[in-house]
Amino acid sequence: MGNTSKKLAAKCTLLTKDEQKYVAATFRAASKNSERIREDDLIVSGKVDAVLLEKFWGPQIDPRLAQYLSNFLFGSGQQKTPSVEFNRFAELYVYNVRGTVDERMIVTYNSLGKDYNESVELPYQLIKEYCESVASTYIKMVKASRSKRARIWLDKGFRGRASHVQALGEAVAATVGGDLDSPHHHCTSDQLSKWLETNTLLKQLAELVFVNLYGIDRRGGDESPVQLPPTMPSLLPLPEGLESMPDYPAFIDLSHIAWLNSYLPQKHQHKWRFLFSSHIHGESFATMAGRILDQGASIIIIEDNNGYIFGGYAAQPWSMGPSFYGGEDSFLFSLAPRMRAYPTTGFNDHYQYINHHTKTLPNGLIMGGQFEFCGIWLNADPFGEGSCAESCSTYRGYRRLSKDATFHVRSLEVWGVGDKPVIETDEDDREVSVLDTNPEAKAILEMAGKTRHSEGLREPPSL
């Protein structure tokens, strides 16, 4: 790094030593080795100059985000300046990657062409478009990635389609305040502050985007061309089990995966294990059950005959039985036409149910609700028939997931999430007699004056 970069880096105490060289190098490329960046060098006709900054921003940035960054760096309206110094350029990176809520408020207001003022309300439509621009840039970076993780998803037909990217941005923005399905037209600074504090997905998207844009550590990693901090979960999980599927029929999108993965417990975000697909393994409830039982936490994703995509996260392993069970971390979700998640209410524990070949109980799979009124019901016979109730007391804010109350499955797949659980076996299991687990039978033998032939041949079981 030359003297110019050292002088620039020395002017900014916000950056770590490792960050200084990368941010300074990006600044030098944009400023043509001077101490200021002119807007004409960075933005051309409202778009990033792909020739000048192709190595850094050109092919990776959504044009709308480029304009928002221009607003932050150079200002807007009468306060607009023709050039910007290194410190302001560094602030844009630092505030987005590890900024406080107040610093991120400044970024949001300034990027949308407003001064940060507690009395100023922001139009919801602007916030939504800002979120869409960040989400779009993230998906562009994933598509350009050479990492193994991203390439497996892409090679198996998962795409970042514009409509789904837009839905991802809308889902992120919808939590800013008010009803998720009818947000307010304007957002107060208090609503925006709470939203920035609690919306972890927006923070992760912004962090990944700006780490990439500023060229931090381009030696390689899990997301696009950068190495992520070890404490930050990846938005895209590592897919396990797809490599051997030559004709995998992908029906969900990269945007769906990133959004859904962000709602999983952090311990399950690093890996998805492919367990079942109705297209690959056939339309058989018995086959599906055989492949998903005792596989740890999992997600079921269903596409109905109307193109609605929805499902549920089961926090506990699937296990045949006559009763509901599960964990309060479970949730139901919708992926299309909109992305929504419905967490548990605590009203009841009807999180999971699966049964087959019974005469007096329902044969099928249930998530939420109760018999005959289920959040999700999948019939065992005939396989492929299902229903979603109008309401479900198990999950908060629940709206019917399928387009119609009853539906036919077009596509269904199940993924185990996180590492496969290790089933521990007792080393002494092979030495335990049936009578050891049946004290009544043992007592009957003893009253009859009989003993077990193996009684004197075995060591007593360890305590």
Coordinates of C-alpha atoms in Angstrom, one line a residue:
M1 CA 0.0 0.0 0.0
G2 CA 1.5 3.4 -1.0
N3 CA 1.9 6.5 1.1
T4 CA -1.4 7.9 -0.2
S5 CA -3.3 5.0 1.3
K6 CA -1.4 5.2 4.6
K7 CA -2.2 8.9 4.9
L8 CA -5.9 8.3 4.1
A9 CA -6.2 5.5 6.6
A10 CA -4.5 7.5 9.3
K11 CA -7.2 10.1 9.1
C12 CA -9.9 7.6 10.1
T13 CA -10.0 6.1 13.5
L14 CA -13.2 4.3 12.9
L15 CA -11.5 1.5 10.9
T16 CA -9.4 -1.4 12.2
K17 CA -5.9 -1.8 10.8
D18 CA -7.1 -4.7 8.6
E19 CA -10.0 -2.6 7.2
Q20 CA -7.9 0.4 6.6
K21 CA -5.9 -1.1 3.7
Y22 CA -9.0 -2.4 1.9
V23 CA -11.2 0.7 2.3
A24 CA -8.3 3.0 1.4
A25 CA -7.7 0.9 -1.8
T26 CA -11.3 1.1 -2.8
F27 CA -11.2 4.9 -2.1
R28 CA -8.0 5.3 -4.2
A29 CA -9.6 3.5 -7.1
A30 CA -12.7 5.7 -7.0
S31 CA -10.8 9.0 -6.4
K32 CA -8.1 8.3 -9.0
N33 CA -5.4 8.4 -6.2
S34 CA -6.5 11.8 -4.9
E35 CA -7.9 12.8 -1.5
R36 CA -11.5 13.3 -2.6
I37 CA -14.0 11.4 -4.6
R38 CA -16.1 13.4 -7.1
E39 CA -19.6 12.3 -7.8
D40 CA -18.9 12.2 -11.5
D41 CA -16.2 9.6 -10.7
L42 CA -18.6 7.4 -8.8
I43 CA -22.0 7.9 -10.2
V44 CA -22.9 8.4 -13.9
S45 CA -26.5 9.3 -14.8
G46 CA -27.7 7.9 -11.5
K47 CA -25.8 4.6 -11.9
V48 CA -22.4 3.4 -10.9
D49 CA -19.8 3.7 -13.6
A50 CA -19.2 0.1 -14.4
V51 CA -16.0 0.8 -16.3
L52 CA -14.3 2.8 -13.5
L53 CA -15.5 0.7 -10.6
E54 CA -16.2 -2.7 -12.2
K55 CA -13.7 -4.4 -9.8
F56 CA -15.6 -3.1 -6.8
W57 CA -19.2 -2.0 -7.4
G58 CA -20.1 -2.0 -11.1
P59 CA -21.7 -5.5 -11.6
Q60 CA -22.7 -6.0 -8.0
I61 CA -24.9 -3.1 -7.0
D62 CA -28.5 -2.4 -7.6
P63 CA -28.9 1.0 -9.4
R64 CA -31.3 2.2 -6.7
L65 CA -28.8 1.5 -4.0
A66 CA -26.1 3.3 -5.9
Q67 CA -28.3 6.4 -5.8
Y68 CA -29.0 6.0 -2.1
L69 CA -25.2 5.7 -1.4
S70 CA -24.7 8.9 -3.5
N71 CA -27.3 10.7 -1.3
F72 CA -25.3 9.7 1.8
L73 CA -21.9 10.5 0.4
F74 CA -22.7 13.8 -1.5
G75 CA -25.9 14.9 0.0
S76 CA -29.1 15.9 -1.8
G77 CA -30.8 19.1 -2.8
Q78 CA -29.2 22.4 -1.8
Q79 CA -26.8 20.6 0.6
K80 CA -25.3 18.5 -2.2
T81 CA -21.5 18.7 -2.4
P82 CA -19.4 17.9 -5.5
S83 CA -16.9 15.7 -3.7
V84 CA -16.4 13.7 -0.5
E85 CA -13.4 13.0 1.7
F86 CA -12.2 9.7 3.0
N87 CA -13.8 9.9 6.4
R88 CA -17.3 10.2 5.0
F89 CA -16.5 7.3 2.6
A90 CA -15.4 5.2 5.6
E91 CA -18.4 6.2 7.7
L92 CA -20.7 4.7 5.1
Y93 CA -18.9 1.3 5.6
V94 CA -18.6 1.4 9.4
Y95 CA -22.2 2.6 10.1
N96 CA -23.6 -0.2 7.9
V97 CA -21.4 -3.0 9.1
R98 CA -21.2 -2.4 12.9
G99 CA -22.9 0.9 13.5
T100 CA -25.0 1.7 16.5
V101 CA -28.7 2.2 16.1
D102 CA -28.2 6.0 16.0
E103 CA -25.5 5.6 13.3
R104 CA -27.7 3.4 11.2
M105 CA -30.5 5.9 11.6
I106 CA -28.2 8.5 10.1
V107 CA -27.4 6.2 7.2
T108 CA -31.1 5.5 6.5
Y109 CA -32.3 9.1 6.7
N110 CA -29.3 10.5 4.7
S111 CA -29.6 7.7 2.1
L112 CA -33.3 8.5 1.6
G113 CA -32.4 12.2 1.1
K114 CA -33.5 13.3 4.6
D115 CA -31.7 14.9 7.5
Y116 CA -31.8 12.8 10.7
N117 CA -34.4 14.5 12.8
E118 CA -36.7 12.9 15.3
S119 CA -39.6 15.0 14.0
V120 CA -39.2 13.8 10.4
E121 CA -41.3 10.9 9.3
L122 CA -40.2 8.6 6.4
P123 CA -42.6 7.3 3.8
Y124 CA -43.0 3.6 4.0
Q125 CA -42.7 3.3 0.3
L126 CA -39.2 4.8 0.4
I127 CA -38.2 2.4 3.2
K128 CA -39.5 -0.6 1.2
E129 CA -37.6 0.4 -1.9
Y130 CA -34.4 0.9 0.2
C131 CA -34.8 -2.6 1.6
E132 CA -35.4 -4.0 -1.9
S133 CA -32.2 -2.3 -3.2
V134 CA -30.2 -3.9 -0.4
A135 CA -31.8 -7.3 -1.0
S136 CA -31.2 -7.1 -4.7
T137 CA -27.6 -6.2 -4.3
Y138 CA -27.1 -9.1 -1.9
I139 CA -28.6 -11.6 -4.4
K140 CA -26.4 -10.1 -7.2
M141 CA -23.4 -10.8 -5.0
V142 CA -24.5 -14.4 -4.3
K143 CA -24.9 -15.0 -8.0
A144 CA -21.4 -13.6 -8.7
S145 CA -19.9 -15.7 -5.9
R146 CA -17.4 -18.4 -6.5
S147 CA -17.8 -20.0 -3.1
K148 CA -18.7 -23.7 -2.9
R149 CA -21.8 -23.0 -0.8
A150 CA -23.3 -20.5 -3.3
R151 CA -22.3 -22.6 -6.4
I152 CA -24.2 -25.7 -5.1
W153 CA -27.4 -23.8 -4.8
L154 CA -27.0 -22.1 -8.1
D155 CA -25.9 -25.2 -10.0
K156 CA -29.0 -27.0 -8.8
G157 CA -31.4 -24.4 -10.3
F158 CA -32.0 -22.0 -7.4
R159 CA -32.3 -18.5 -8.8
G160 CA -32.7 -15.0 -7.5
R161 CA -35.8 -14.0 -9.5
A162 CA -36.8 -10.3 -9.5
S163 CA -40.3 -11.0 -8.1
H164 CA -38.9 -13.0 -5.2
V165 CA -36.1 -10.5 -4.5
Q166 CA -38.8 -7.8 -4.4
A167 CA -40.8 -10.0 -1.9
L168 CA -37.7 -10.3 0.2
G169 CA -37.3 -6.5 0.4
E170 CA -41.0 -6.1 1.2
A171 CA -40.8 -8.7 4.0
V172 CA -37.9 -6.9 5.6
A173 CA -39.6 -3.5 5.4
A174 CA -43.0 -4.8 6.6
T175 CA -41.8 -5.2 10.1
V176 CA -41.1 -1.4 10.5
G177 CA -44.4 -0.8 12.3
G178 CA -48.1 -1.3 12.3
D179 CA -49.9 -4.3 10.7
L180 CA -47.6 -6.5 8.7
D181 CA -50.2 -6.7 6.0
S182 CA -51.3 -3.0 6.2
P183 CA -48.3 -1.0 7.2
H184 CA -48.5 2.7 8.0
H185 CA -48.0 5.2 5.1
H186 CA -45.3 7.0 7.1
C187 CA -42.9 5.8 9.9
T188 CA -41.8 7.9 12.8
S189 CA -38.2 8.0 14.0
D190 CA -39.2 6.0 17.1
Q191 CA -40.7 3.2 14.9
L192 CA -37.6 3.3 12.7
S193 CA -35.2 3.1 15.7
K194 CA -37.0 0.0 17.1
W195 CA -37.1 -1.6 13.7
L196 CA -33.3 -1.1 13.1
E197 CA -32.7 -2.5 16.6
T198 CA -34.7 -5.6 16.2
N199 CA -34.5 -6.5 12.5
T200 CA -31.5 -8.8 12.4
L201 CA -32.0 -9.8 8.8
L202 CA -31.7 -6.2 7.5
K203 CA -28.5 -5.8 9.6
Q204 CA -27.0 -9.0 8.2
L205 CA -27.9 -8.1 4.6
A206 CA -26.4 -4.6 5.0
E207 CA -23.3 -6.0 6.6
L208 CA -22.7 -8.6 3.8
V209 CA -23.4 -6.0 1.1
F210 CA -21.0 -3.3 2.4
V211 CA -18.2 -5.8 3.3
N212 CA -18.4 -6.8 -0.4
L213 CA -18.6 -3.3 -1.8
Y214 CA -15.6 -2.1 0.2
G215 CA -13.5 -5.1 -0.8
I216 CA -12.9 -6.3 2.7
D217 CA -10.8 -9.5 2.7
R218 CA -11.3 -10.8 -0.8
R219 CA -9.4 -14.1 -0.1
G220 CA -12.6 -16.1 -0.3
G221 CA -15.4 -17.3 2.0
D222 CA -18.9 -18.5 2.3
E223 CA -20.8 -15.5 1.0
S224 CA -19.9 -14.0 -2.3
P225 CA -16.2 -13.0 -2.5
V226 CA -15.6 -12.3 1.2
Q227 CA -14.8 -14.1 4.3
L228 CA -17.4 -13.6 7.0
P229 CA -16.6 -12.9 10.6
P230 CA -16.8 -16.3 12.4
T231 CA -19.5 -15.1 14.8
M232 CA -22.0 -14.1 12.1
P233 CA -24.2 -16.8 10.7
S234 CA -24.4 -17.2 6.9
L235 CA -27.7 -16.2 5.3
L236 CA -27.3 -19.1 2.9
P237 CA -26.8 -22.5 4.6
L238 CA -24.5 -25.1 3.3
P239 CA -26.7 -27.6 1.3
E240 CA -25.9 -31.2 2.1
G241 CA -27.2 -34.0 -0.1
L242 CA -27.9 -32.2 -3.3
E243 CA -24.7 -33.1 -5.1
S244 CA -25.9 -36.5 -6.0
M245 CA -29.2 -35.2 -7.5
P246 CA -28.6 -34.7 -11.2
D247 CA -32.1 -33.4 -12.0
Y248 CA -33.1 -31.6 -8.8
P249 CA -36.5 -29.7 -9.3
A250 CA -35.9 -26.5 -7.5
F251 CA -39.2 -24.7 -6.8
I252 CA -38.0 -22.2 -4.2
D253 CA -35.7 -19.2 -4.6
L254 CA -32.4 -17.9 -3.2
S255 CA -34.4 -15.1 -1.6
H256 CA -36.7 -17.7 0.1
I257 CA -33.7 -19.6 1.5
A258 CA -32.0 -16.5 2.9
W259 CA -35.2 -15.2 4.5
L260 CA -36.3 -18.5 5.9
N261 CA -32.8 -19.4 7.2
S262 CA -32.7 -16.1 9.1
Y263 CA -35.7 -17.2 11.2
L264 CA -34.2 -20.5 12.3
P265 CA -32.4 -20.8 15.6
Q266 CA -28.7 -19.8 15.0
K267 CA -27.5 -23.3 15.8
H268 CA -29.4 -24.6 12.8
Q269 CA -28.6 -21.8 10.2
H270 CA -25.3 -23.2 9.0
K271 CA -26.5 -26.3 7.2
W272 CA -29.6 -27.7 5.5
R273 CA -29.7 -31.5 4.9
F274 CA -31.8 -32.7 2.0
L275 CA -34.2 -35.4 3.2
F276 CA -37.2 -35.8 0.9
S277 CA -38.7 -34.5 -2.4
S278 CA -42.0 -35.7 -3.7
H279 CA -40.6 -35.3 -7.2
I280 CA -37.5 -37.4 -6.6
H281 CA -38.7 -40.0 -4.0
G282 CA -42.3 -40.3 -5.1
E283 CA -45.7 -39.4 -3.7
S284 CA -45.7 -41.7 -0.8
F285 CA -46.4 -40.8 2.8
A286 CA -44.6 -43.9 4.1
T287 CA -41.5 -43.1 2.1
M288 CA -41.6 -39.5 3.3
A289 CA -42.0 -40.6 6.9
G290 CA -39.2 -43.1 6.6
R291 CA -36.8 -40.4 5.4
I292 CA -37.7 -37.7 7.9
L293 CA -38.2 -39.6 11.2
D294 CA -35.5 -39.1 13.9
Q295 CA -33.6 -36.6 11.7
G296 CA -33.5 -33.7 14.2
A297 CA -35.1 -30.3 13.6
S298 CA -36.5 -29.9 10.1
I299 CA -38.5 -27.6 7.7
I300 CA -41.3 -28.8 5.5
I301 CA -41.9 -26.7 2.3
I302 CA -45.0 -27.2 0.3
E303 CA -46.1 -25.7 -3.0
D304 CA -49.9 -26.1 -3.6
N305 CA -51.7 -26.4 -6.9
N306 CA -52.2 -22.6 -7.0
G307 CA -48.5 -21.7 -6.7
Y308 CA -48.6 -20.7 -3.0
I309 CA -45.5 -21.8 -1.1
F310 CA -45.6 -22.4 2.6
G311 CA -44.5 -24.7 5.4
G312 CA -43.3 -25.1 8.9
Y313 CA -40.2 -25.4 11.1
A314 CA -40.4 -28.4 13.4
A315 CA -38.1 -27.9 16.4
Q316 CA -38.1 -31.5 17.5
P317 CA -37.4 -34.7 15.5
W318 CA -40.4 -36.3 13.8
S319 CA -41.6 -39.4 15.7
M320 CA -44.7 -41.5 15.1
G321 CA -47.2 -41.3 17.9
P322 CA -50.8 -40.6 19.0
S323 CA -50.2 -37.1 20.5
F324 CA -49.1 -33.6 19.6
Y325 CA -45.6 -32.6 20.8
G326 CA -42.7 -30.3 19.8
G327 CA -40.9 -27.2 20.9
E328 CA -42.0 -23.6 21.3
D329 CA -39.3 -22.6 18.7
S330 CA -41.5 -24.0 16.0
F331 CA -43.1 -21.7 13.5
L332 CA -45.2 -21.7 10.4
F333 CA -44.3 -19.6 7.4
S334 CA -45.3 -18.4 3.9
L335 CA -42.9 -17.9 1.1
A336 CA -45.2 -17.0 -1.8
P337 CA -46.9 -14.8 -2.7
R338 CA -45.5 -13.1 0.4
M339 CA -42.9 -14.0 3.0
R340 CA -44.3 -14.1 6.5
A341 CA -43.5 -16.1 9.7
Y342 CA -45.9 -17.1 12.4
P343 CA -44.3 -17.8 15.8
T344 CA -45.9 -19.8 18.6
T345 CA -48.5 -18.3 20.9
G346 CA -48.0 -20.6 24.0
F347 CA -51.8 -21.2 24.0
N348 CA -51.1 -24.9 23.4
D349 CA -48.3 -27.2 22.4
H350 CA -49.8 -28.6 19.2
Y351 CA -46.6 -28.1 17.3
Q352 CA -46.1 -31.5 15.6
Y353 CA -48.1 -34.6 15.0
I354 CA -47.4 -37.6 12.6
N355 CA -49.1 -40.9 12.5
H356 CA -49.8 -43.7 10.1
H357 CA -51.7 -47.0 9.9
T358 CA -54.1 -46.3 12.8
K359 CA -57.8 -46.9 12.9
T360 CA -58.9 -44.4 15.5
L361 CA -56.6 -41.4 15.0
P362 CA -55.9 -39.2 12.0
N363 CA -53.3 -40.7 9.6
G364 CA -51.1 -37.9 8.3
L365 CA -48.9 -35.0 9.4
I366 CA -50.1 -31.9 11.4
M367 CA -48.4 -28.6 12.4
G368 CA -50.6 -26.5 14.6
G369 CA -54.2 -26.3 15.6
Q370 CA -56.1 -29.4 16.4
F371 CA -57.7 -32.4 14.6
E372 CA -59.9 -31.2 11.8
F373 CA -58.7 -27.6 12.2
C374 CA -55.0 -27.7 11.4
G375 CA -52.5 -25.0 10.5
I376 CA -51.1 -27.5 8.1
W377 CA -52.6 -30.9 7.5
L378 CA -51.1 -33.4 5.1
N379 CA -53.1 -36.6 4.5
A380 CA -51.3 -39.9 4.5
D381 CA -53.8 -41.6 2.1
P382 CA -54.2 -40.3 -0.5
F383 CA -50.9 -38.6 -0.3
G384 CA -50.8 -35.1 -1.8
E385 CA -54.1 -33.9 -0.3
G386 CA -54.0 -31.3 2.4
S387 CA -55.7 -28.4 4.1
C388 CA -55.0 -25.2 6.0
A389 CA -57.5 -23.8 8.5
E390 CA -58.7 -20.2 8.5
S391 CA -57.3 -19.7 12.0
C392 CA -54.8 -21.5 14.2
S393 CA -54.4 -20.8 17.9
T394 CA -51.0 -22.4 18.1
Y395 CA -49.3 -19.7 16.0
R396 CA -49.5 -15.9 16.4
G397 CA -50.8 -13.8 13.6
Y398 CA -51.6 -16.9 11.5
R399 CA -53.3 -16.4 8.2
R400 CA -54.3 -19.3 6.0
L401 CA -51.2 -20.5 4.2
S402 CA -52.7 -22.1 1.1
K403 CA -54.8 -20.2 -1.4
D404 CA -57.8 -22.4 -0.8
A405 CA -58.8 -24.2 2.4
T406 CA -58.1 -27.6 0.8
F407 CA -55.2 -28.0 -1.6
H408 CA -53.3 -30.5 -3.7
V409 CA -49.6 -30.7 -3.3
R410 CA -47.7 -29.7 -6.4
S411 CA -44.2 -30.0 -4.7
L412 CA -43.2 -31.0 -1.3
E413 CA -39.7 -31.3 0.3
V414 CA -38.3 -31.7 3.7
W415 CA -34.9 -30.5 4.9
G416 CA -33.1 -31.4 8.1
V417 CA -31.6 -28.2 9.6
G418 CA -28.3 -28.1 11.4
D419 CA -26.1 -31.1 12.1
K420 CA -27.7 -34.5 12.1
P421 CA -28.3 -35.6 15.7
V422 CA -26.1 -38.3 17.1
I423 CA -28.2 -41.2 18.5
E424 CA -26.4 -42.3 21.7
T425 CA -26.6 -46.0 22.5
D426 CA -25.9 -47.5 25.9
E427 CA -23.0 -50.0 25.7
D428 CA -24.8 -52.2 28.1
D429 CA -28.1 -52.3 26.1
R430 CA -27.1 -55.7 24.6
E431 CA -26.7 -57.2 28.1
V432 CA -30.1 -56.1 29.4
S433 CA -32.8 -58.8 29.5
V434 CA -36.4 -58.1 28.8
L435 CA -37.0 -58.9 32.4
D436 CA -34.8 -56.1 33.5
T437 CA -37.2 -53.6 32.0
N438 CA -40.3 -55.5 33.3
P439 CA -40.2 -55.8 37.1
E440 CA -43.7 -57.3 37.3
A441 CA -42.6 -60.3 35.2
K442 CA -39.5 -60.7 37.2
A443 CA -41.5 -60.7 40.5
I444 CA -43.9 -63.4 39.1
L445 CA -40.9 -65.7 38.3
E446 CA -39.4 -65.2 41.7
M447 CA -42.8 -66.0 43.5
A448 CA -42.9 -69.2 41.4
G449 CA -39.5 -70.1 42.7
K450 CA -37.9 -69.8 39.3
T451 CA -34.8 -67.9 38.3
R452 CA -33.4 -66.6 35.1
H453 CA -30.8 -68.9 33.5
S454 CA -28.6 -65.9 32.7
E455 CA -28.8 -64.3 36.2
G456 CA -25.5 -65.6 37.3
L457 CA -23.7 -65.1 34.0
R458 CA -24.1 -61.3 33.6
E459 CA -22.5 -58.4 35.4
P460 CA -25.1 -56.2 37.0
P461 CA -25.9 -53.2 34.9
S462 CA -23.8 -50.1 35.7
L463 CA -25.5 -47.4 37.7

